[in-house]
PDB file of C-alpha atoms in Angstrom:
ATOM      1  CA  MET J  10      91.881  45.554 -20.351  1.00 41.00           C
ATOM      2  CA  LEU J  11      91.766  41.964 -19.268  1.00 43.00           C
ATOM      3  CA  SER J  12      87.916  41.574 -19.204  1.00 42.00           C
ATOM      4  CA  GLY J  13      87.971  40.169 -22.741  1.00 38.00           C
ATOM      5  CA  LEU J  14      90.403  37.426 -21.889  1.00 39.00           C
ATOM      6  CA  LYS J  15      89.130  33.831 -22.001  1.00 43.00           C
ATOM      7  CA  ARG J  16      88.153  32.515 -18.599  1.00 46.00           C
ATOM      8  CA  GLN J  17      90.187  29.660 -17.291  1.00 52.00           C
ATOM      9  CA  ASN J  18      89.226  27.176 -14.655  1.00 65.00           C
ATOM     10  CA  ILE J  19      91.256  27.389 -11.422  1.00 72.00           C
ATOM     11  CA  GLU J  20      92.151  24.120  -9.771  1.00 87.00           C
ATOM     12  CA  ILE J  21      93.181  24.390  -6.178  1.00 93.00           C
ATOM     13  CA  THR J  22      95.812  21.965  -4.959  1.00 95.00           C
ATOM     14  CA  GLY J  23      97.949  21.547  -1.887  1.00 96.00           C
ATOM     15  CA  LYS J  24     100.617  23.618  -3.566  1.00 96.00           C
ATOM     16  CA  THR J  25      98.426  26.533  -4.515  1.00 97.00           C
ATOM     17  CA  ARG J  26      99.560  29.981  -3.184  1.00 98.00           C
ATOM     18  CA  LEU J  27      96.931  32.043  -1.479  1.00 98.00           C
ATOM     19  CA  LEU J  28      96.372  35.780  -2.212  1.00 98.00           C
ATOM     20  CA  GLY J  29      93.619  37.947  -0.686  1.00 98.00           C
ATOM     21  CA  ILE J  30      91.860  41.245  -1.007  1.00 98.00           C
ATOM     22  CA  LEU J  31      91.188  42.901   2.300  1.00 98.00           C
ATOM     23  CA  ALA J  32      88.009  44.978   2.323  1.00 97.00           C
ATOM     24  CA  HIS J  33      84.808  45.589   4.229  1.00 97.00           C
ATOM     25  CA  PRO J  34      82.427  44.795   2.634  1.00 96.00           C
ATOM     26  CA  THR J  35      83.775  42.759  -0.237  1.00 96.00           C
ATOM     27  CA  GLU J  36      80.760  42.690  -2.567  1.00 93.00           C
ATOM     28  CA  HIS J  37      82.114  45.550  -4.650  1.00 86.00           C
ATOM     29  CA  VAL J  38      85.694  44.320  -5.239  1.00 90.00           C
ATOM     30  CA  LYS J  39      86.698  43.674  -8.818  1.00 86.00           C
ATOM     31  CA  ALA J  40      90.391  42.532  -8.509  1.00 92.00           C
ATOM     32  CA  PRO J  41      90.128  38.811  -7.751  1.00 95.00           C
ATOM     33  CA  PRO J  42      88.987  37.562 -11.154  1.00 94.00           C
ATOM     34  CA  GLU J  43      91.407  39.742 -12.917  1.00 94.00           C
ATOM     35  CA  ILE J  44      94.373  38.706 -10.810  1.00 96.00           C
ATOM     36  CA  ASN J  45      93.395  35.112 -11.141  1.00 96.00           C
ATOM     37  CA  ARG J  46      93.479  35.511 -14.925  1.00 95.00           C
ATOM     38  CA  ILE J  47      96.898  37.030 -14.793  1.00 96.00           C
ATOM     39  CA  ALA J  48      98.066  34.116 -12.581  1.00 96.00           C
ATOM     40  CA  ARG J  49      96.797  31.610 -15.113  1.00 95.00           C
ATOM     41  CA  LEU J  50      98.413  33.544 -17.988  1.00 96.00           C
ATOM     42  CA  ARG J  51     101.739  33.678 -16.129  1.00 96.00           C
ATOM     43  CA  GLY J  52     101.529  29.893 -15.256  1.00 96.00           C
ATOM     44  CA  ALA J  53     101.406  30.682 -11.462  1.00 97.00           C
ATOM     45  CA  ASP J  54      99.675  28.250  -9.076  1.00 97.00           C
ATOM     46  CA  ALA J  55      98.026  31.013  -7.100  1.00 97.00           C
ATOM     47  CA  VAL J  56      94.434  32.151  -6.366  1.00 97.00           C
ATOM     48  CA  MET J  57      93.067  35.292  -4.886  1.00 98.00           C
ATOM     49  CA  VAL J  58      89.999  35.316  -2.692  1.00 97.00           C
ATOM     50  CA  PRO J  59      87.988  38.119  -0.981  1.00 98.00           C
ATOM     51  CA  LEU J  60      88.640  38.540   2.812  1.00 98.00           C
ATOM     52  CA  ASN J  61      85.808  40.514   4.372  1.00 98.00           C
ATOM     53  CA  VAL J  62      87.294  41.907   7.570  1.00 98.00           C
ATOM     54  CA  ALA J  63      85.877  44.722   9.733  1.00 98.00           C
ATOM     55  CA  PRO J  64      88.299  47.390  10.888  1.00 98.00           C
ATOM     56  CA  ALA J  65      88.191  46.142  14.519  1.00 98.00           C
ATOM     57  CA  ASP J  66      89.509  42.680  13.341  1.00 98.00           C
ATOM     58  CA  LEU J  67      92.136  43.847  10.983  1.00 98.00           C
ATOM     59  CA  GLU J  68      95.098  43.630  13.256  1.00 98.00           C
ATOM     60  CA  ALA J  69      94.233  40.239  14.364  1.00 98.00           C
ATOM     61  CA  LEU J  70      93.756  39.052  10.800  1.00 97.00           C
ATOM     62  CA  VAL J  71      97.176  40.431   9.715  1.00 97.00           C
ATOM     63  CA  GLY J  72      98.819  38.754  12.721  1.00 96.00           C
ATOM     64  CA  GLY J  73      97.298  35.437  11.790  1.00 96.00           C
ATOM     65  CA  LEU J  74      98.391  35.659   8.086  1.00 96.00           C
ATOM     66  CA  ARG J  75     102.045  36.074   9.180  1.00 96.00           C
ATOM     67  CA  GLY J  76     101.818  32.450  10.147  1.00 95.00           C
ATOM     68  CA  VAL J  77     100.135  31.180   6.965  1.00 97.00           C
ATOM     69  CA  LYS J  78     103.036  29.842   5.011  1.00 96.00           C
ATOM     70  CA  SER J  79     101.040  29.476   1.853  1.00 97.00           C
ATOM     71  CA  PHE J  80      99.965  33.116   1.974  1.00 98.00           C
ATOM     72  CA  ASP J  81     101.881  35.420  -0.439  1.00 98.00           C
ATOM     73  CA  GLY J  82     100.056  38.721  -0.031  1.00 98.00           C
ATOM     74  CA  ALA J  83      96.998  40.833  -0.603  1.00 98.00           C
ATOM     75  CA  ILE J  84      95.463  43.840  -2.253  1.00 97.00           C
ATOM     76  CA  VAL J  85      94.114  46.304   0.391  1.00 96.00           C
ATOM     77  CA  THR J  86      91.101  48.474  -0.202  1.00 92.00           C
ATOM     78  CA  VAL J  87      88.388  50.445   1.619  1.00 88.00           C
ATOM     79  CA  PRO J  88      88.444  50.960   4.640  1.00 94.00           C
ATOM     80  CA  HIS J  89      91.804  49.493   5.450  1.00 95.00           C
ATOM     81  CA  LYS J  90      94.414  51.431   3.343  1.00 93.00           C
ATOM     82  CA  GLN J  91      95.594  53.771   6.000  1.00 91.00           C
ATOM     83  CA  ALA J  92      95.269  51.410   8.979  1.00 96.00           C
ATOM     84  CA  ILE J  93      97.345  48.825   7.338  1.00 97.00           C
ATOM     85  CA  ILE J  94     100.426  50.960   7.317  1.00 96.00           C
ATOM     86  CA  ARG J  95     101.076  50.483  11.139  1.00 97.00           C
ATOM     87  CA  LEU J  96     100.602  46.681  10.774  1.00 98.00           C
ATOM     88  CA  CYS J  97     103.344  46.350   8.188  1.00 98.00           C
ATOM     89  CA  ASP J  98     106.876  45.602   9.109  1.00 97.00           C
ATOM     90  CA  GLU J  99     108.170  47.714   6.147  1.00 97.00           C
ATOM     91  CA  VAL J 100     106.519  50.057   3.685  1.00 97.00           C
ATOM     92  CA  SER J 101     107.838  51.724   0.538  1.00 95.00           C
ATOM     93  CA  PRO J 102     108.798  55.425   0.671  1.00 89.00           C
ATOM     94  CA  ARG J 103     105.786  56.099  -1.598  1.00 89.00           C
ATOM     95  CA  ALA J 104     103.412  54.448   0.731  1.00 94.00           C
ATOM     96  CA  ARG J 105     105.002  56.191   3.792  1.00 92.00           C
ATOM     97  CA  ALA J 106     104.688  59.566   2.175  1.00 89.00           C
ATOM     98  CA  VAL J 107     101.107  58.915   1.251  1.00 90.00           C
ATOM     99  CA  GLY J 108     100.197  57.423   4.599  1.00 89.00           C
ATOM    100  CA  ALA J 109      98.316  54.460   2.965  1.00 89.00           C
ATOM    101  CA  ALA J 110      99.183  51.193   1.327  1.00 94.00           C
ATOM    102  CA  ASN J 111      96.946  49.259  -1.117  1.00 94.00           C
ATOM    103  CA  VAL J 112      99.041  46.161  -1.522  1.00 97.00           C
ATOM    104  CA  LEU J 113     101.030  43.912   0.854  1.00 98.00           C
ATOM    105  CA  ARG J 114     103.330  41.007   0.507  1.00 98.00           C
ATOM    106  CA  ARG J 115     104.293  38.267   3.059  1.00 98.00           C
ATOM    107  CA  ASP J 116     108.026  37.400   2.867  1.00 96.00           C
ATOM    108  CA  THR J 117     109.109  33.863   3.634  1.00 93.00           C
ATOM    109  CA  ASP J 118     110.145  34.934   7.167  1.00 93.00           C
ATOM    110  CA  GLY J 119     106.568  36.161   7.856  1.00 95.00           C
ATOM    111  CA  ARG J 120     107.394  39.854   7.530  1.00 97.00           C
ATOM    112  CA  ILE J 121     104.677  42.066   5.882  1.00 98.00           C
ATOM    113  CA  ILE J 122     105.847  44.531   3.255  1.00 98.00           C
ATOM    114  CA  GLY J 123     103.455  47.268   1.976  1.00 98.00           C
ATOM    115  CA  ASP J 124     103.347  49.482  -1.123  1.00 96.00           C
ATOM    116  CA  GLN J 125     101.009  52.050  -2.686  1.00 95.00           C
ATOM    117  CA  LEU J 126      99.983  51.725  -6.257  1.00 94.00           C
ATOM    118  CA  ASP J 127      96.749  53.575  -6.379  1.00 90.00           C
ATOM    119  CA  GLY J 128      98.223  56.904  -7.716  1.00 94.00           C
ATOM    120  CA  ILE J 129     100.398  55.276 -10.342  1.00 93.00           C
ATOM    121  CA  GLY J 130      97.433  53.188 -11.540  1.00 93.00           C
ATOM    122  CA  PHE J 131      95.237  56.248 -11.707  1.00 96.00           C
ATOM    123  CA  VAL J 132      97.715  58.380 -13.700  1.00 96.00           C
ATOM    124  CA  GLU J 133      98.502  55.523 -16.093  1.00 94.00           C
ATOM    125  CA  GLY J 134      94.767  55.045 -16.746  1.00 95.00           C
ATOM    126  CA  LEU J 135      94.475  58.762 -17.634  1.00 97.00           C
ATOM    127  CA  ARG J 136      97.543  58.679 -19.923  1.00 96.00           C
ATOM    128  CA  HIS J 137      96.246  55.538 -21.608  1.00 95.00           C
ATOM    129  CA  ALA J 138      93.018  57.375 -22.390  1.00 97.00           C
ATOM    130  CA  GLY J 139      95.002  60.284 -23.917  1.00 97.00           C
ATOM    131  CA  VAL J 140      94.535  62.622 -20.946  1.00 97.00           C
ATOM    132  CA  GLU J 141      97.615  64.773 -20.745  1.00 94.00           C
ATOM    133  CA  LEU J 142      98.516  66.010 -17.160  1.00 97.00           C
ATOM    134  CA  GLU J 143     101.694  68.115 -17.418  1.00 97.00           C
ATOM    135  CA  GLY J 144     100.831  71.751 -17.160  1.00 97.00           C
ATOM    136  CA  LYS J 145      97.185  71.179 -16.465  1.00 98.00           C
ATOM    137  CA  SER J 146      95.176  72.217 -13.407  1.00 98.00           C
ATOM    138  CA  ALA J 147      93.598  69.487 -11.287  1.00 98.00           C
ATOM    139  CA  TYR J 148      90.866  69.564  -8.581  1.00 98.00           C
ATOM    140  CA  LEU J 149      90.762  66.537  -6.252  1.00 98.00           C
ATOM    141  CA  VAL J 150      88.047  65.853  -3.631  1.00 98.00           C
ATOM    142  CA  GLY J 151      88.870  63.568  -0.736  1.00 96.00           C
ATOM    143  CA  ALA J 152      91.511  62.988   1.845  1.00 92.00           C
ATOM    144  CA  GLY J 153      91.514  59.159   2.277  1.00 87.00           C
ATOM    145  CA  GLY J 154      94.088  56.585   1.080  1.00 82.00           C
ATOM    146  CA  ALA J 155      93.187  56.731  -2.549  1.00 86.00           C
ATOM    147  CA  ALA J 156      92.936  60.516  -2.683  1.00 93.00           C
ATOM    148  CA  ASN J 157      96.320  60.913  -0.944  1.00 92.00           C
ATOM    149  CA  ALA J 158      97.956  58.555  -3.415  1.00 93.00           C
ATOM    150  CA  ILE J 159      96.388  60.306  -6.333  1.00 96.00           C
ATOM    151  CA  ALA J 160      97.456  63.719  -5.076  1.00 97.00           C
ATOM    152  CA  PHE J 161     101.026  62.642  -4.965  1.00 96.00           C
ATOM    153  CA  ALA J 162     100.919  61.035  -8.366  1.00 96.00           C
ATOM    154  CA  LEU J 163      99.315  64.018 -10.014  1.00 97.00           C
ATOM    155  CA  VAL J 164     102.013  66.274  -8.645  1.00 96.00           C
ATOM    156  CA  GLU J 165     104.719  63.796  -9.791  1.00 94.00           C
ATOM    157  CA  ALA J 166     103.003  63.736 -13.263  1.00 96.00           C
ATOM    158  CA  GLY J 167     103.566  67.557 -13.593  1.00 96.00           C
ATOM    159  CA  VAL J 168     100.169  69.156 -13.029  1.00 97.00           C
ATOM    160  CA  ARG J 169     100.589  72.981 -12.925  1.00 96.00           C
ATOM    161  CA  CYS J 170      98.383  73.339  -9.856  1.00 97.00           C
ATOM    162  CA  LEU J 171      96.353  71.073  -7.579  1.00 98.00           C
ATOM    163  CA  THR J 172      93.278  72.096  -5.614  1.00 98.00           C
ATOM    164  CA  LEU J 173      92.242  69.885  -2.709  1.00 98.00           C
ATOM    165  CA  ALA J 174      88.780  69.770  -1.337  1.00 98.00           C
ATOM    166  CA  ASN J 175      87.197  67.744   1.484  1.00 96.00           C
ATOM    167  CA  ARG J 176      84.392  68.162   4.091  1.00 91.00           C
ATOM    168  CA  THR J 177      87.077  68.030   6.769  1.00 91.00           C
ATOM    169  CA  GLN J 178      89.550  70.931   6.081  1.00 92.00           C
ATOM    170  CA  ALA J 179      92.127  69.694   8.491  1.00 95.00           C
ATOM    171  CA  LYS J 180      92.636  66.556   6.516  1.00 94.00           C
ATOM    172  CA  ILE J 181      93.387  68.305   3.205  1.00 96.00           C
ATOM    173  CA  GLY J 182      95.456  70.873   5.136  1.00 96.00           C
ATOM    174  CA  ALA J 183      97.650  67.910   6.283  1.00 95.00           C
ATOM    175  CA  LEU J 184      97.697  66.474   2.851  1.00 95.00           C
ATOM    176  CA  ARG J 185      98.963  69.798   1.410  1.00 96.00           C
ATOM    177  CA  GLU J 186     101.739  69.942   3.934  1.00 95.00           C
ATOM    178  CA  LYS J 187     102.783  66.380   3.047  1.00 94.00           C
ATOM    179  CA  LEU J 188     102.853  67.330  -0.533  1.00 95.00           C
ATOM    180  CA  ILE J 189     105.019  70.434   0.203  1.00 94.00           C
ATOM    181  CA  VAL J 190     107.439  68.539   2.359  1.00 92.00           C
ATOM    182  CA  ALA J 191     107.860  65.840  -0.411  1.00 91.00           C
ATOM    183  CA  HIS J 192     107.991  68.095  -3.437  1.00 90.00           C
ATOM    184  CA  GLY J 193     109.056  71.610  -2.262  1.00 86.00           C
ATOM    185  CA  SER J 194     107.602  74.568  -3.759  1.00 81.00           C
ATOM    186  CA  ILE J 195     104.478  73.462  -5.595  1.00 90.00           C
ATOM    187  CA  ASP J 196     101.154  75.210  -6.155  1.00 96.00           C
ATOM    188  CA  VAL J 197      98.762  73.294  -3.965  1.00 97.00           C
ATOM    189  CA  ARG J 198      95.575  75.038  -2.852  1.00 97.00           C
ATOM    190  CA  LEU J 199      92.698  74.337  -0.460  1.00 97.00           C
ATOM    191  CA  GLY J 200      89.443  74.566  -2.172  1.00 96.00           C
ATOM    192  CA  SER J 201      85.684  74.199  -1.702  1.00 96.00           C
ATOM    193  CA  ALA J 202      82.993  72.053  -3.340  1.00 96.00           C
ATOM    194  CA  ASN J 203      83.315  74.415  -6.418  1.00 97.00           C
ATOM    195  CA  PRO J 204      85.541  72.893  -9.120  1.00 98.00           C
ATOM    196  CA  VAL J 205      85.373  75.844 -11.535  1.00 97.00           C
ATOM    197  CA  GLY J 206      88.576  76.599 -13.430  1.00 96.00           C
ATOM    198  CA  HIS J 207      90.172  73.210 -13.500  1.00 98.00           C
ATOM    199  CA  ASP J 208      91.036  70.958 -16.485  1.00 98.00           C
ATOM    200  CA  LEU J 209      90.723  67.671 -14.454  1.00 98.00           C
ATOM    201  CA  VAL J 210      88.189  67.011 -11.705  1.00 98.00           C
ATOM    202  CA  VAL J 211      88.672  63.892  -9.638  1.00 98.00           C
ATOM    203  CA  ASN J 212      86.415  62.210  -7.100  1.00 98.00           C
ATOM    204  CA  GLY J 213      88.774  60.461  -4.673  1.00 96.00           C
ATOM    205  CA  THR J 214      86.086  59.679  -2.147  1.00 96.00           C
ATOM    206  CA  THR J 215      83.702  56.675  -1.754  1.00 93.00           C
ATOM    207  CA  LEU J 216      80.659  58.998  -2.289  1.00 96.00           C
ATOM    208  CA  GLY J 217      78.640  57.492  -5.067  1.00 97.00           C
ATOM    209  CA  MET J 218      78.975  53.867  -4.077  1.00 93.00           C
ATOM    210  CA  ASN J 219      75.525  53.992  -2.431  1.00 92.00           C
ATOM    211  CA  GLY J 220      72.445  55.490  -3.952  1.00 88.00           C
ATOM    212  CA  SER J 221      71.744  57.618  -0.974  1.00 94.00           C
ATOM    213  CA  ASP J 222      75.183  59.291  -0.928  1.00 96.00           C
ATOM    214  CA  PRO J 223      75.417  62.993  -1.529  1.00 96.00           C
ATOM    215  CA  LEU J 224      77.380  64.218  -4.553  1.00 97.00           C
ATOM    216  CA  PRO J 225      81.125  64.904  -3.714  1.00 97.00           C
ATOM    217  CA  LEU J 226      81.201  68.231  -5.333  1.00 98.00           C
ATOM    218  CA  ASP J 227      78.810  70.959  -6.845  1.00 97.00           C
ATOM    219  CA  THR J 228      78.039  69.501 -10.208  1.00 98.00           C
ATOM    220  CA  ALA J 229      76.410  72.673 -11.357  1.00 97.00           C
ATOM    221  CA  MET J 230      79.910  74.209 -11.540  1.00 98.00           C
ATOM    222  CA  LEU J 231      81.196  71.657 -13.954  1.00 98.00           C
ATOM    223  CA  SER J 232      81.603  72.783 -17.643  1.00 97.00           C
ATOM    224  CA  PRO J 233      82.202  71.173 -21.022  1.00 97.00           C
ATOM    225  CA  GLY J 234      85.781  70.540 -21.671  1.00 93.00           C
ATOM    226  CA  MET J 235      86.560  69.304 -18.208  1.00 98.00           C
ATOM    227  CA  VAL J 236      87.663  65.723 -17.630  1.00 98.00           C
ATOM    228  CA  VAL J 237      85.760  64.327 -14.664  1.00 98.00           C
ATOM    229  CA  ALA J 238      87.245  61.146 -13.256  1.00 98.00           C
ATOM    230  CA  GLU J 239      86.172  58.598 -10.646  1.00 98.00           C
ATOM    231  CA  VAL J 240      87.920  56.047  -8.414  1.00 95.00           C
ATOM    232  CA  ILE J 241      84.595  54.263  -7.699  1.00 94.00           C
ATOM    233  CA  MET J 242      84.231  51.061  -9.686  1.00 89.00           C
ATOM    234  CA  GLU J 243      80.679  49.953  -8.760  1.00 89.00           C
ATOM    235  CA  PRO J 244      78.494  51.449  -9.940  1.00 94.00           C
ATOM    236  CA  GLU J 245      80.406  52.148 -13.144  1.00 95.00           C
ATOM    237  CA  ILE J 246      78.500  55.316 -13.833  1.00 97.00           C
ATOM    238  CA  THR J 247      78.196  57.091 -10.599  1.00 97.00           C
ATOM    239  CA  PRO J 248      75.765  60.107 -10.078  1.00 97.00           C
ATOM    240  CA  LEU J 249      78.773  62.304 -10.460  1.00 98.00           C
ATOM    241  CA  LEU J 250      79.670  60.873 -13.802  1.00 98.00           C
ATOM    242  CA  GLU J 251      76.072  60.870 -14.960  1.00 98.00           C
ATOM    243  CA  ALA J 252      75.784  64.605 -14.208  1.00 98.00           C
ATOM    244  CA  ALA J 253      79.058  65.326 -15.799  1.00 98.00           C
ATOM    245  CA  ARG J 254      78.178  63.487 -18.984  1.00 98.00           C
ATOM    246  CA  GLY J 255      74.938  65.393 -19.226  1.00 98.00           C
ATOM    247  CA  ILE J 256      76.815  68.658 -18.971  1.00 98.00           C
ATOM    248  CA  GLY J 257      79.126  67.685 -21.774  1.00 98.00           C
ATOM    249  CA  CYS J 258      82.239  66.793 -19.818  1.00 98.00           C
ATOM    250  CA  ARG J 259      84.613  63.966 -20.831  1.00 98.00           C
ATOM    251  CA  ILE J 260      84.183  61.153 -18.136  1.00 98.00           C
ATOM    252  CA  HIS J 261      86.762  58.721 -17.006  1.00 98.00           C
ATOM    253  CA  LEU J 262      85.673  55.521 -15.314  1.00 98.00           C
ATOM    254  CA  GLY J 263      86.988  54.260 -11.929  1.00 95.00           C
ATOM    255  CA  ARG J 264      87.809  50.867 -13.347  1.00 92.00           C
ATOM    256  CA  HIS J 265      90.649  52.287 -15.402  1.00 94.00           C
ATOM    257  CA  MET J 266      92.676  52.786 -12.222  1.00 93.00           C
ATOM    258  CA  LEU J 267      92.389  49.203 -11.312  1.00 85.00           C
ATOM    259  CA  GLU J 268      93.121  47.951 -14.822  1.00 89.00           C
ATOM    260  CA  HIS J 269      96.390  49.799 -14.774  1.00 91.00           C
ATOM    261  CA  GLN J 270      97.357  48.608 -11.343  1.00 91.00           C
ATOM    262  CA  LEU J 271      96.838  44.911 -11.995  1.00 92.00           C
ATOM    263  CA  GLN J 272     100.126  44.095 -13.709  1.00 89.00           C
ATOM    264  CA  LEU J 273     102.008  46.143 -11.087  1.00 90.00           C
ATOM    265  CA  MET J 274     100.148  44.395  -8.359  1.00 96.00           C
ATOM    266  CA  ALA J 275     100.765  41.002  -9.877  1.00 96.00           C
ATOM    267  CA  ASN J 276     104.481  41.791 -10.113  1.00 94.00           C
ATOM    268  CA  PHE J 277     104.511  42.860  -6.340  1.00 96.00           C
ATOM    269  CA  LEU J 278     102.700  39.773  -5.336  1.00 97.00           C
ATOM    270  CA  GLY J 279     105.239  37.550  -7.088  1.00 96.00           C
ATOM    271  CA  LEU J 280     102.995  36.109  -9.872  1.00 95.00           C
TER     272      LEU J 280
END
């Protein structure tokens, strides 16, 4: 979306506002250049930088950022989306329901406010690509922060039924209960690694980021006509997408979720 925009030099001054992306590791993150382009386009004197913080150090970092008066906020990604919730002073109802936040803002009084835009960005990316969700059946593998957010967003987008799959059944059982509490009588099922019978198949895990990762689902059960979607952005074509493309499925890249979150994130961060 924004990758074709002309690059502009970023000059750091004593007035520059600081934004971060909290991740571990940070080599795979894609947001900083895009947010920095948005800042330039909007005339904002702000810059986003990667902050590589291990889980054991996250609480200390957030505590320190409260006192950095030039810090306005951050995007939060793997593996911190769920842990960050308890470190925020306030979170949106959406983030509270999902149990994960992927963006935070520091108010002038030092309070940290969290929100969750993963699911909205994912659904908007599908819609922009012409993938209709209302009345369709969806299969989602994963139970982490991104998968939780996508599950809520798919239900809100009107899917007819949603099948949840994960190696740890207790986690998807808990996610199913959260969805029922939030949305009442909806068709949410617990599934296996077999995605047969679904219109949309989504990998909401990190499996595929590393070459040695196992596949997140049984690709032999995919069939032409399915839409197979990723949340992983690096590599762009994961082993799952490669297998799906070979079978004749329509594939949907992980970067589309980020592309459709960027403007929302920029707004939340005050750019």
